[in-house]
PDB file of C-alpha atoms in Angstrom:
ATOM      1  CA  MET E   1     104.695 128.555 126.113  1.00  0.00           C
ATOM      2  CA  ARG E   2     103.092 129.857 122.959  1.00  0.00           C
ATOM      3  CA  ALA E   3     103.218 127.549 119.957  1.00  0.00           C
ATOM      4  CA  LEU E   4     105.117 129.218 117.127  1.00  0.00           C
ATOM      5  CA  SER E   5     104.608 126.575 114.439  1.00  0.00           C
ATOM      6  CA  PRO E   6     101.409 125.768 112.565  1.00  0.00           C
ATOM      7  CA  MET E   7      99.840 122.493 113.624  1.00  0.00           C
ATOM      8  CA  ILE E   8      98.782 119.707 111.291  1.00  0.00           C
ATOM      9  CA  LEU E   9      97.373 116.235 111.673  1.00  0.00           C
ATOM     10  CA  ILE E  10      98.959 113.522 109.549  1.00  0.00           C
ATOM     11  CA  GLY E  11      96.270 111.685 107.615  1.00  0.00           C
ATOM     12  CA  CYS E  12      96.060 108.714 105.289  1.00  0.00           C
ATOM     13  CA  THR E  13      96.643 108.918 101.555  1.00  0.00           C
ATOM     14  CA  LEU E  14      98.088 106.826  98.736  1.00  0.00           C
ATOM     15  CA  GLY E  15     101.443 105.391  97.708  1.00  0.00           C
ATOM     16  CA  GLY E  16     103.584 102.531  96.347  1.00  0.00           C
ATOM     17  CA  THR E  17     104.684 101.936  92.746  1.00  0.00           C
ATOM     18  CA  ALA E  18     107.364  99.214  92.415  1.00  0.00           C
ATOM     19  CA  GLU E  19     108.184  95.527  92.760  1.00  0.00           C
ATOM     20  CA  THR E  20     110.162  94.102  95.687  1.00  0.00           C
ATOM     21  CA  PRO E  21     113.706  93.101  94.589  1.00  0.00           C
ATOM     22  CA  ALA E  22     114.940  89.568  95.187  1.00  0.00           C
ATOM     23  CA  GLU E  23     117.802  90.728  97.431  1.00  0.00           C
ATOM     24  CA  LEU E  24     117.328  93.523  99.934  1.00  0.00           C
ATOM     25  CA  PRO E  25     119.832  95.713 101.795  1.00  0.00           C
ATOM     26  CA  GLU E  26     120.326  95.301 105.538  1.00  0.00           C
ATOM     27  CA  ASP E  27     117.370  96.557 107.601  1.00  0.00           C
ATOM     28  CA  HIS E  28     115.056  96.227 104.576  1.00  0.00           C
ATOM     29  CA  PHE E  29     112.351  93.571 104.803  1.00  0.00           C
ATOM     30  CA  ALA E  30     110.126  91.701 102.357  1.00  0.00           C
ATOM     31  CA  PRO E  31     106.876  90.036 103.500  1.00  0.00           C
ATOM     32  CA  MET E  32     107.416  87.005 105.742  1.00  0.00           C
ATOM     33  CA  SER E  33     106.622  83.385 104.953  1.00  0.00           C
ATOM     34  CA  ALA E  34     103.676  81.521 106.479  1.00  0.00           C
ATOM     35  CA  GLU E  35     106.114  79.571 108.670  1.00  0.00           C
ATOM     36  CA  ASP E  36     107.556  82.781 110.122  1.00  0.00           C
ATOM     37  CA  LEU E  37     104.058  84.034 110.939  1.00  0.00           C
ATOM     38  CA  ALA E  38     102.802  80.818 112.548  1.00  0.00           C
ATOM     39  CA  PRO E  39     103.835  81.518 116.192  1.00  0.00           C
ATOM     40  CA  LEU E  40     102.430  85.063 116.395  1.00  0.00           C
ATOM     41  CA  ALA E  41      99.841  86.015 119.010  1.00  0.00           C
ATOM     42  CA  TRP E  42      97.901  88.010 116.423  1.00  0.00           C
ATOM     43  CA  SER E  43      96.659  87.511 112.875  1.00  0.00           C
ATOM     44  CA  ALA E  44      96.286  89.891 109.965  1.00  0.00           C
ATOM     45  CA  ALA E  45      92.732  90.942 109.163  1.00  0.00           C
ATOM     46  CA  TRP E  46      91.995  91.730 105.512  1.00  0.00           C
ATOM     47  CA  ASN E  47      89.066  93.966 104.584  1.00  0.00           C
ATOM     48  CA  VAL E  48      86.799  92.356 101.991  1.00  0.00           C
ATOM     49  CA  ASP E  49      83.237  93.420 101.156  1.00  0.00           C
ATOM     50  CA  GLY E  50      82.784  95.243 104.480  1.00  0.00           C
ATOM     51  CA  ARG E  51      84.092  92.339 106.562  1.00  0.00           C
ATOM     52  CA  ALA E  52      87.404  91.640 108.283  1.00  0.00           C
ATOM     53  CA  VAL E  53      88.593  88.314 106.858  1.00  0.00           C
ATOM     54  CA  VAL E  54      91.042  86.385 109.069  1.00  0.00           C
ATOM     55  CA  PRO E  55      91.979  82.995 107.587  1.00  0.00           C
ATOM     56  CA  GLY E  56      92.645  80.160 110.005  1.00  0.00           C
ATOM     57  CA  VAL E  57      91.693  81.737 113.347  1.00  0.00           C
ATOM     58  CA  GLU E  58      89.572  80.150 116.062  1.00  0.00           C
ATOM     59  CA  GLY E  59      87.932  81.354 119.259  1.00  0.00           C
ATOM     60  CA  GLU E  60      87.010  84.792 120.528  1.00  0.00           C
ATOM     61  CA  GLY E  61      89.117  87.905 120.396  1.00  0.00           C
ATOM     62  CA  GLY E  62      89.393  91.546 119.511  1.00  0.00           C
ATOM     63  CA  LEU E  63      89.469  93.267 116.161  1.00  0.00           C
ATOM     64  CA  MET E  64      91.881  96.197 115.979  1.00  0.00           C
ATOM     65  CA  ARG E  65      90.707  99.341 114.230  1.00  0.00           C
ATOM     66  CA  ARG E  66      92.033 102.886 114.108  1.00  0.00           C
ATOM     67  CA  GLU E  67      89.639 103.971 116.879  1.00  0.00           C
ATOM     68  CA  GLY E  68      90.298 101.009 119.169  1.00  0.00           C
ATOM     69  CA  MET E  69      89.971  97.313 119.873  1.00  0.00           C
ATOM     70  CA  VAL E  70      86.426  95.982 119.494  1.00  0.00           C
ATOM     71  CA  ALA E  71      84.947  92.570 120.200  1.00  0.00           C
ATOM     72  CA  ALA E  72      85.141  90.495 117.019  1.00  0.00           C
ATOM     73  CA  GLN E  73      81.577  89.678 115.950  1.00  0.00           C
ATOM     74  CA  PRO E  74      81.337  86.650 113.590  1.00  0.00           C
ATOM     75  CA  ALA E  75      80.017  87.330 110.097  1.00  0.00           C
ATOM     76  CA  GLU E  76      79.216  85.173 107.078  1.00  0.00           C
ATOM     77  CA  PRO E  77      82.443  83.336 106.148  1.00  0.00           C
ATOM     78  CA  CYS E  78      84.448  84.509 103.163  1.00  0.00           C
ATOM     79  CA  GLY E  79      84.743  81.333 101.131  1.00  0.00           C
ATOM     80  CA  GLY E  80      86.478  78.983 103.564  1.00  0.00           C
ATOM     81  CA  ALA E  81      87.933  81.786 105.720  1.00  0.00           C
ATOM     82  CA  VAL E  82      86.630  83.194 109.001  1.00  0.00           C
ATOM     83  CA  ALA E  83      85.181  86.699 108.768  1.00  0.00           C
ATOM     84  CA  PHE E  84      83.991  89.304 111.276  1.00  0.00           C
ATOM     85  CA  GLU E  85      81.608  92.223 111.105  1.00  0.00           C
ATOM     86  CA  GLY E  86      83.151  95.500 109.977  1.00  0.00           C
ATOM     87  CA  PRO E  87      86.715  96.436 109.028  1.00  0.00           C
ATOM     88  CA  GLY E  88      89.893  95.658 110.948  1.00  0.00           C
ATOM     89  CA  VAL E  89      93.671  95.462 110.670  1.00  0.00           C
ATOM     90  CA  LEU E  90      94.506  92.714 113.202  1.00  0.00           C
ATOM     91  CA  PHE E  91      92.690  89.964 115.089  1.00  0.00           C
ATOM     92  CA  VAL E  92      94.048  89.452 118.627  1.00  0.00           C
ATOM     93  CA  PRO E  93      92.811  86.342 120.514  1.00  0.00           C
ATOM     94  CA  GLY E  94      91.366  87.130 123.936  1.00  0.00           C
ATOM     95  CA  ALA E  95      91.788  90.904 123.557  1.00  0.00           C
ATOM     96  CA  GLU E  96      89.382  93.100 125.515  1.00  0.00           C
ATOM     97  CA  PRO E  97      87.606  96.102 123.954  1.00  0.00           C
ATOM     98  CA  GLU E  98      89.542  99.343 124.352  1.00  0.00           C
ATOM     99  CA  ALA E  99      89.079 102.828 122.919  1.00  0.00           C
ATOM    100  CA  TYR E 100      92.190 104.533 121.546  1.00  0.00           C
ATOM    101  CA  ALA E 101      92.660 108.245 122.055  1.00  0.00           C
ATOM    102  CA  PRO E 102      93.017 110.103 118.749  1.00  0.00           C
ATOM    103  CA  PRO E 103      96.606 111.084 117.887  1.00  0.00           C
ATOM    104  CA  PRO E 104      97.574 114.585 118.973  1.00  0.00           C
ATOM    105  CA  MET E 105      98.252 117.373 116.531  1.00  0.00           C
ATOM    106  CA  VAL E 106     101.874 117.625 115.399  1.00  0.00           C
ATOM    107  CA  ALA E 107     103.778 120.838 114.734  1.00  0.00           C
ATOM    108  CA  ALA E 108     104.743 121.351 111.098  1.00  0.00           C
ATOM    109  CA  SER E 109     108.371 121.829 112.161  1.00  0.00           C
ATOM    110  CA  VAL E 110     108.382 118.354 113.740  1.00  0.00           C
ATOM    111  CA  VAL E 111     106.796 116.858 110.613  1.00  0.00           C
ATOM    112  CA  GLU E 112     109.467 118.496 108.465  1.00  0.00           C
ATOM    113  CA  ARG E 113     112.233 117.014 110.613  1.00  0.00           C
ATOM    114  CA  ALA E 114     110.406 113.672 110.487  1.00  0.00           C
ATOM    115  CA  GLY E 115     110.904 113.699 106.715  1.00  0.00           C
ATOM    116  CA  TRP E 116     114.638 114.239 107.255  1.00  0.00           C
ATOM    117  CA  ARG E 117     114.786 111.233 109.594  1.00  0.00           C
ATOM    118  CA  LEU E 118     113.007 109.068 107.028  1.00  0.00           C
ATOM    119  CA  ALA E 119     115.524 110.197 104.408  1.00  0.00           C
ATOM    120  CA  GLU E 120     118.301 108.865 106.668  1.00  0.00           C
ATOM    121  CA  ILE E 121     116.897 105.343 106.476  1.00  0.00           C
ATOM    122  CA  LEU E 122     115.486 105.399 102.935  1.00  0.00           C
ATOM    123  CA  GLY E 123     118.532 107.054 101.368  1.00  0.00           C
ATOM    124  CA  PRO E 124     118.619 109.481  98.451  1.00  0.00           C
ATOM    125  CA  PRO E 125     115.973 109.228  95.730  1.00  0.00           C
ATOM    126  CA  GLU E 126     116.685 107.906  92.267  1.00  0.00           C
ATOM    127  CA  GLY E 127     116.667 110.493  89.509  1.00  0.00           C
ATOM    128  CA  VAL E 128     115.444 114.052  89.887  1.00  0.00           C
ATOM    129  CA  VAL E 129     112.686 114.802  92.381  1.00  0.00           C
ATOM    130  CA  PRO E 130     110.445 117.629  91.088  1.00  0.00           C
ATOM    131  CA  GLY E 131     110.125 120.627  93.368  1.00  0.00           C
ATOM    132  CA  GLY E 132     106.995 122.527  94.327  1.00  0.00           C
ATOM    133  CA  ALA E 133     106.015 126.170  94.376  1.00  0.00           C
ATOM    134  CA  GLN E 134     104.967 125.916  98.032  1.00  0.00           C
ATOM    135  CA  LYS E 135     106.764 124.193 100.876  1.00  0.00           C
ATOM    136  CA  ASP E 136     104.981 120.990 101.965  1.00  0.00           C
ATOM    137  CA  PRO E 137     106.301 119.787 105.370  1.00  0.00           C
ATOM    138  CA  THR E 138     105.033 116.250 104.706  1.00  0.00           C
ATOM    139  CA  LEU E 139     107.169 115.841 101.555  1.00  0.00           C
ATOM    140  CA  HIS E 140     110.980 115.518 101.464  1.00  0.00           C
ATOM    141  CA  GLN E 141     113.154 113.981  98.716  1.00  0.00           C
ATOM    142  CA  GLY E 142     110.106 112.223  97.299  1.00  0.00           C
ATOM    143  CA  ILE E 143     109.214 110.787 100.724  1.00  0.00           C
ATOM    144  CA  ARG E 144     105.678 111.421 101.946  1.00  0.00           C
ATOM    145  CA  VAL E 145     105.346 111.480 105.748  1.00  0.00           C
ATOM    146  CA  ARG E 146     102.194 109.563 106.673  1.00  0.00           C
ATOM    147  CA  ALA E 147     102.260 109.575 110.488  1.00  0.00           C
ATOM    148  CA  VAL E 148     104.186 111.049 113.397  1.00  0.00           C
ATOM    149  CA  THR E 149     103.003 109.374 116.596  1.00  0.00           C
ATOM    150  CA  LYS E 150     104.386 109.659 120.120  1.00  0.00           C
ATOM    151  CA  LEU E 151     104.949 106.305 121.834  1.00  0.00           C
ATOM    152  CA  ARG E 152     103.584 106.550 125.358  1.00  0.00           C
ATOM    153  CA  TRP E 153     105.569 104.215 127.620  1.00  0.00           C
ATOM    154  CA  ASN E 154     107.871 104.189 130.652  1.00  0.00           C
ATOM    155  CA  GLY E 155     110.961 105.316 128.781  1.00  0.00           C
ATOM    156  CA  PRO E 156     112.253 108.018 126.421  1.00  0.00           C
ATOM    157  CA  PRO E 157     109.436 109.887 124.614  1.00  0.00           C
ATOM    158  CA  TRP E 158     110.084 108.480 121.143  1.00  0.00           C
ATOM    159  CA  GLN E 159     108.311 109.679 118.027  1.00  0.00           C
ATOM    160  CA  ALA E 160     107.341 106.824 115.703  1.00  0.00           C
ATOM    161  CA  ILE E 161     107.506 108.122 112.123  1.00  0.00           C
ATOM    162  CA  VAL E 162     106.054 106.347 109.099  1.00  0.00           C
ATOM    163  CA  GLY E 163     106.463 107.475 105.503  1.00  0.00           C
ATOM    164  CA  GLU E 164     106.666 106.082 101.992  1.00  0.00           C
ATOM    165  CA  ARG E 165     108.445 106.516  98.699  1.00  0.00           C
ATOM    166  CA  GLY E 166     107.628 104.234  95.803  1.00  0.00           C
ATOM    167  CA  ASP E 167     107.531 100.635  97.010  1.00  0.00           C
ATOM    168  CA  GLN E 168     109.252 101.489 100.298  1.00  0.00           C
ATOM    169  CA  VAL E 169     107.533 102.134 103.633  1.00  0.00           C
ATOM    170  CA  GLY E 170     110.002 103.644 106.097  1.00  0.00           C
ATOM    171  CA  VAL E 171     109.660 103.348 109.877  1.00  0.00           C
ATOM    172  CA  ALA E 172     111.851 105.679 111.931  1.00  0.00           C
ATOM    173  CA  ILE E 173     112.129 105.971 115.716  1.00  0.00           C
ATOM    174  CA  ALA E 174     113.313 109.450 116.636  1.00  0.00           C
ATOM    175  CA  SER E 175     113.609 111.821 119.586  1.00  0.00           C
ATOM    176  CA  SER E 176     110.531 113.697 120.772  1.00  0.00           C
ATOM    177  CA  ASP E 177     111.230 116.676 118.497  1.00  0.00           C
ATOM    178  CA  ALA E 178     112.364 114.387 115.629  1.00  0.00           C
ATOM    179  CA  SER E 179     115.816 115.993 115.671  1.00  0.00           C
ATOM    180  CA  ASN E 180     117.723 112.723 116.204  1.00  0.00           C
ATOM    181  CA  LEU E 181     117.248 109.247 114.724  1.00  0.00           C
ATOM    182  CA  ALA E 182     117.386 106.300 117.143  1.00  0.00           C
ATOM    183  CA  SER E 183     116.712 103.474 114.666  1.00  0.00           C
ATOM    184  CA  GLY E 184     114.714 102.544 111.600  1.00  0.00           C
ATOM    185  CA  LEU E 185     113.746  99.909 109.096  1.00  0.00           C
ATOM    186  CA  VAL E 186     112.257  99.708 105.626  1.00  0.00           C
ATOM    187  CA  LEU E 187     109.359  97.551 104.457  1.00  0.00           C
ATOM    188  CA  ARG E 188     109.645  96.684 100.769  1.00  0.00           C
ATOM    189  CA  ARG E 189     106.260  96.045  99.214  1.00  0.00           C
ATOM    190  CA  GLY E 190     105.933  93.614  96.338  1.00  0.00           C
ATOM    191  CA  SER E 191     103.079  95.496  94.670  1.00  0.00           C
ATOM    192  CA  SER E 192     102.781  98.792  92.851  1.00  0.00           C
ATOM    193  CA  ALA E 193      99.120  99.160  93.873  1.00  0.00           C
ATOM    194  CA  PRO E 194      98.319 102.320  95.883  1.00  0.00           C
ATOM    195  CA  VAL E 195      97.214 101.913  99.501  1.00  0.00           C
ATOM    196  CA  GLU E 196      95.678 103.989 102.268  1.00  0.00           C
ATOM    197  CA  ILE E 197      97.965 103.782 105.298  1.00  0.00           C
ATOM    198  CA  THR E 198      96.766 103.472 108.901  1.00  0.00           C
ATOM    199  CA  VAL E 199      99.195 103.719 111.839  1.00  0.00           C
ATOM    200  CA  ILE E 200      98.194 102.640 115.362  1.00  0.00           C
ATOM    201  CA  ALA E 201     100.501 102.857 118.399  1.00  0.00           C
ATOM    202  CA  ARG E 202      98.276 101.984 121.337  1.00  0.00           C
ATOM    203  CA  ALA E 203      98.314  98.191 121.932  1.00  0.00           C
ATOM    204  CA  ASP E 204     100.947  95.912 123.481  1.00  0.00           C
ATOM    205  CA  LEU E 205     100.976  92.930 121.143  1.00  0.00           C
ATOM    206  CA  ASP E 206     104.268  91.210 122.013  1.00  0.00           C
ATOM    207  CA  GLY E 207     103.636  91.250 125.783  1.00  0.00           C
ATOM    208  CA  ASP E 208     106.647  93.335 126.828  1.00  0.00           C
ATOM    209  CA  GLY E 209     104.536  95.978 128.569  1.00  0.00           C
ATOM    210  CA  HIS E 210     105.073  98.654 125.900  1.00  0.00           C
ATOM    211  CA  PRO E 211     102.807  99.636 122.999  1.00  0.00           C
ATOM    212  CA  ASP E 212     103.764  98.359 119.572  1.00  0.00           C
ATOM    213  CA  LEU E 213     103.475 100.083 116.227  1.00  0.00           C
ATOM    214  CA  VAL E 214     100.903  98.639 113.820  1.00  0.00           C
ATOM    215  CA  ILE E 215     101.144  99.794 110.198  1.00  0.00           C
ATOM    216  CA  ALA E 216      98.410  98.795 107.773  1.00  0.00           C
ATOM    217  CA  GLY E 217      97.974  99.572 104.097  1.00  0.00           C
ATOM    218  CA  ASP E 218      94.643  98.936 102.388  1.00  0.00           C
ATOM    219  CA  GLY E 219      93.977  99.077  98.662  1.00  0.00           C
ATOM    220  CA  GLY E 220      92.070  97.370  95.906  1.00  0.00           C
ATOM    221  CA  GLY E 221      95.133  95.723  94.362  1.00  0.00           C
ATOM    222  CA  ALA E 222      97.159  94.651  97.414  1.00  0.00           C
ATOM    223  CA  SER E 223      97.211  95.337 101.148  1.00  0.00           C
ATOM    224  CA  PHE E 224      99.830  94.885 103.860  1.00  0.00           C
ATOM    225  CA  ARG E 225     100.095  94.575 107.649  1.00  0.00           C
ATOM    226  CA  ALA E 226     103.205  95.094 109.795  1.00  0.00           C
ATOM    227  CA  VAL E 227     103.912  95.108 113.545  1.00  0.00           C
ATOM    228  CA  VAL E 228     107.045  96.846 114.861  1.00  0.00           C
ATOM    229  CA  SER E 229     108.245  96.854 118.476  1.00  0.00           C
ATOM    230  CA  VAL E 230     110.496  99.496 120.033  1.00  0.00           C
ATOM    231  CA  VAL E 231     112.962  97.698 122.299  1.00  0.00           C
ATOM    232  CA  GLY E 232     115.153  99.097 125.091  1.00  0.00           C
ATOM    233  CA  LEU E 233     116.111 102.601 126.099  1.00  0.00           C
ATOM    234  CA  GLU E 234     118.054 103.035 122.853  1.00  0.00           C
ATOM    235  CA  GLY E 235     114.840 102.861 120.815  1.00  0.00           C
ATOM    236  CA  GLU E 236     115.643  99.871 118.593  1.00  0.00           C
ATOM    237  CA  ALA E 237     112.949  99.189 115.970  1.00  0.00           C
ATOM    238  CA  VAL E 238     112.332  95.425 115.681  1.00  0.00           C
ATOM    239  CA  LEU E 239     110.050  93.981 113.019  1.00  0.00           C
ATOM    240  CA  ARG E 240     107.644  91.406 114.482  1.00  0.00           C
ATOM    241  CA  SER E 241     105.560  90.648 111.399  1.00  0.00           C
ATOM    242  CA  PHE E 242     105.073  91.842 107.835  1.00  0.00           C
ATOM    243  CA  GLU E 243     102.435  90.424 105.481  1.00  0.00           C
ATOM    244  CA  GLU E 244     101.184  91.440 102.056  1.00  0.00           C
ATOM    245  CA  GLN E 245      97.936  90.190 100.523  1.00  0.00           C
ATOM    246  CA  PRO E 246      96.934  90.411  96.858  1.00  0.00           C
ATOM    247  CA  SER E 247      93.355  91.416  96.155  1.00  0.00           C
ATOM    248  CA  LEU E 248      90.859  89.151  97.891  1.00  0.00           C
ATOM    249  CA  SER E 249      87.411  88.056  96.855  1.00  0.00           C
ATOM    250  CA  CYS E 250      84.881  85.996  98.769  1.00  0.00           C
ATOM    251  CA  GLY E 251      83.582  84.534  95.540  1.00  0.00           C
ATOM    252  CA  GLY E 252      79.969  84.054  94.579  1.00  0.00           C
ATOM    253  CA  PRO E 253      77.379  81.385  94.020  1.00  0.00           C
TER     254      PRO E 253
END
């Protein structure tokens, strides 16, 4: 069949401008405590001075990047924290190197519907949202669509959609053409600092045999890491971890 819609690739840009409220609505999540994160099989990697800093880890493993999992090569420690050569979003003990295929192009019509699905979980915007002279399929009700990624697994062909508005990062699981919402959740950042968002949906982190969704935001003021699993044939989005890190520095002599 001939493609009728223009094709675009969702990239990484900036966002986030509010503080996390003390009480959150259902299906909205603030960063977890250290106790909640203790039993995880992965650790957040924070990018500092060209190194991936992973406090408290031991042993060998893989460093997850947008292009794949690479062997974690030790670097000069960052203060008292372990660090590895180059950037990363997660450290996974015992992980083998693996190249990730680049995400496929996405039709503009699917991206536009993806914005509608995010609006279902984020709700209406506050105040008046300014309009634009030209239609932008990545923008809807003040929500910027950051990624539309097909989850490749032995089940329904879900689209994992990630977008942001203010301090909220929305994660929606939708049908393959983004016409129907299966589930969703909202990550509420505690920082107004802008971040560049990376979305990876290629690695099975929780061991259930299906790839998980890794969402990372990197910025000079504050960064975050989140892992979301899609569970069952109904496409339930389940948050596995969510961390936010203020600006880091390795210090000096």
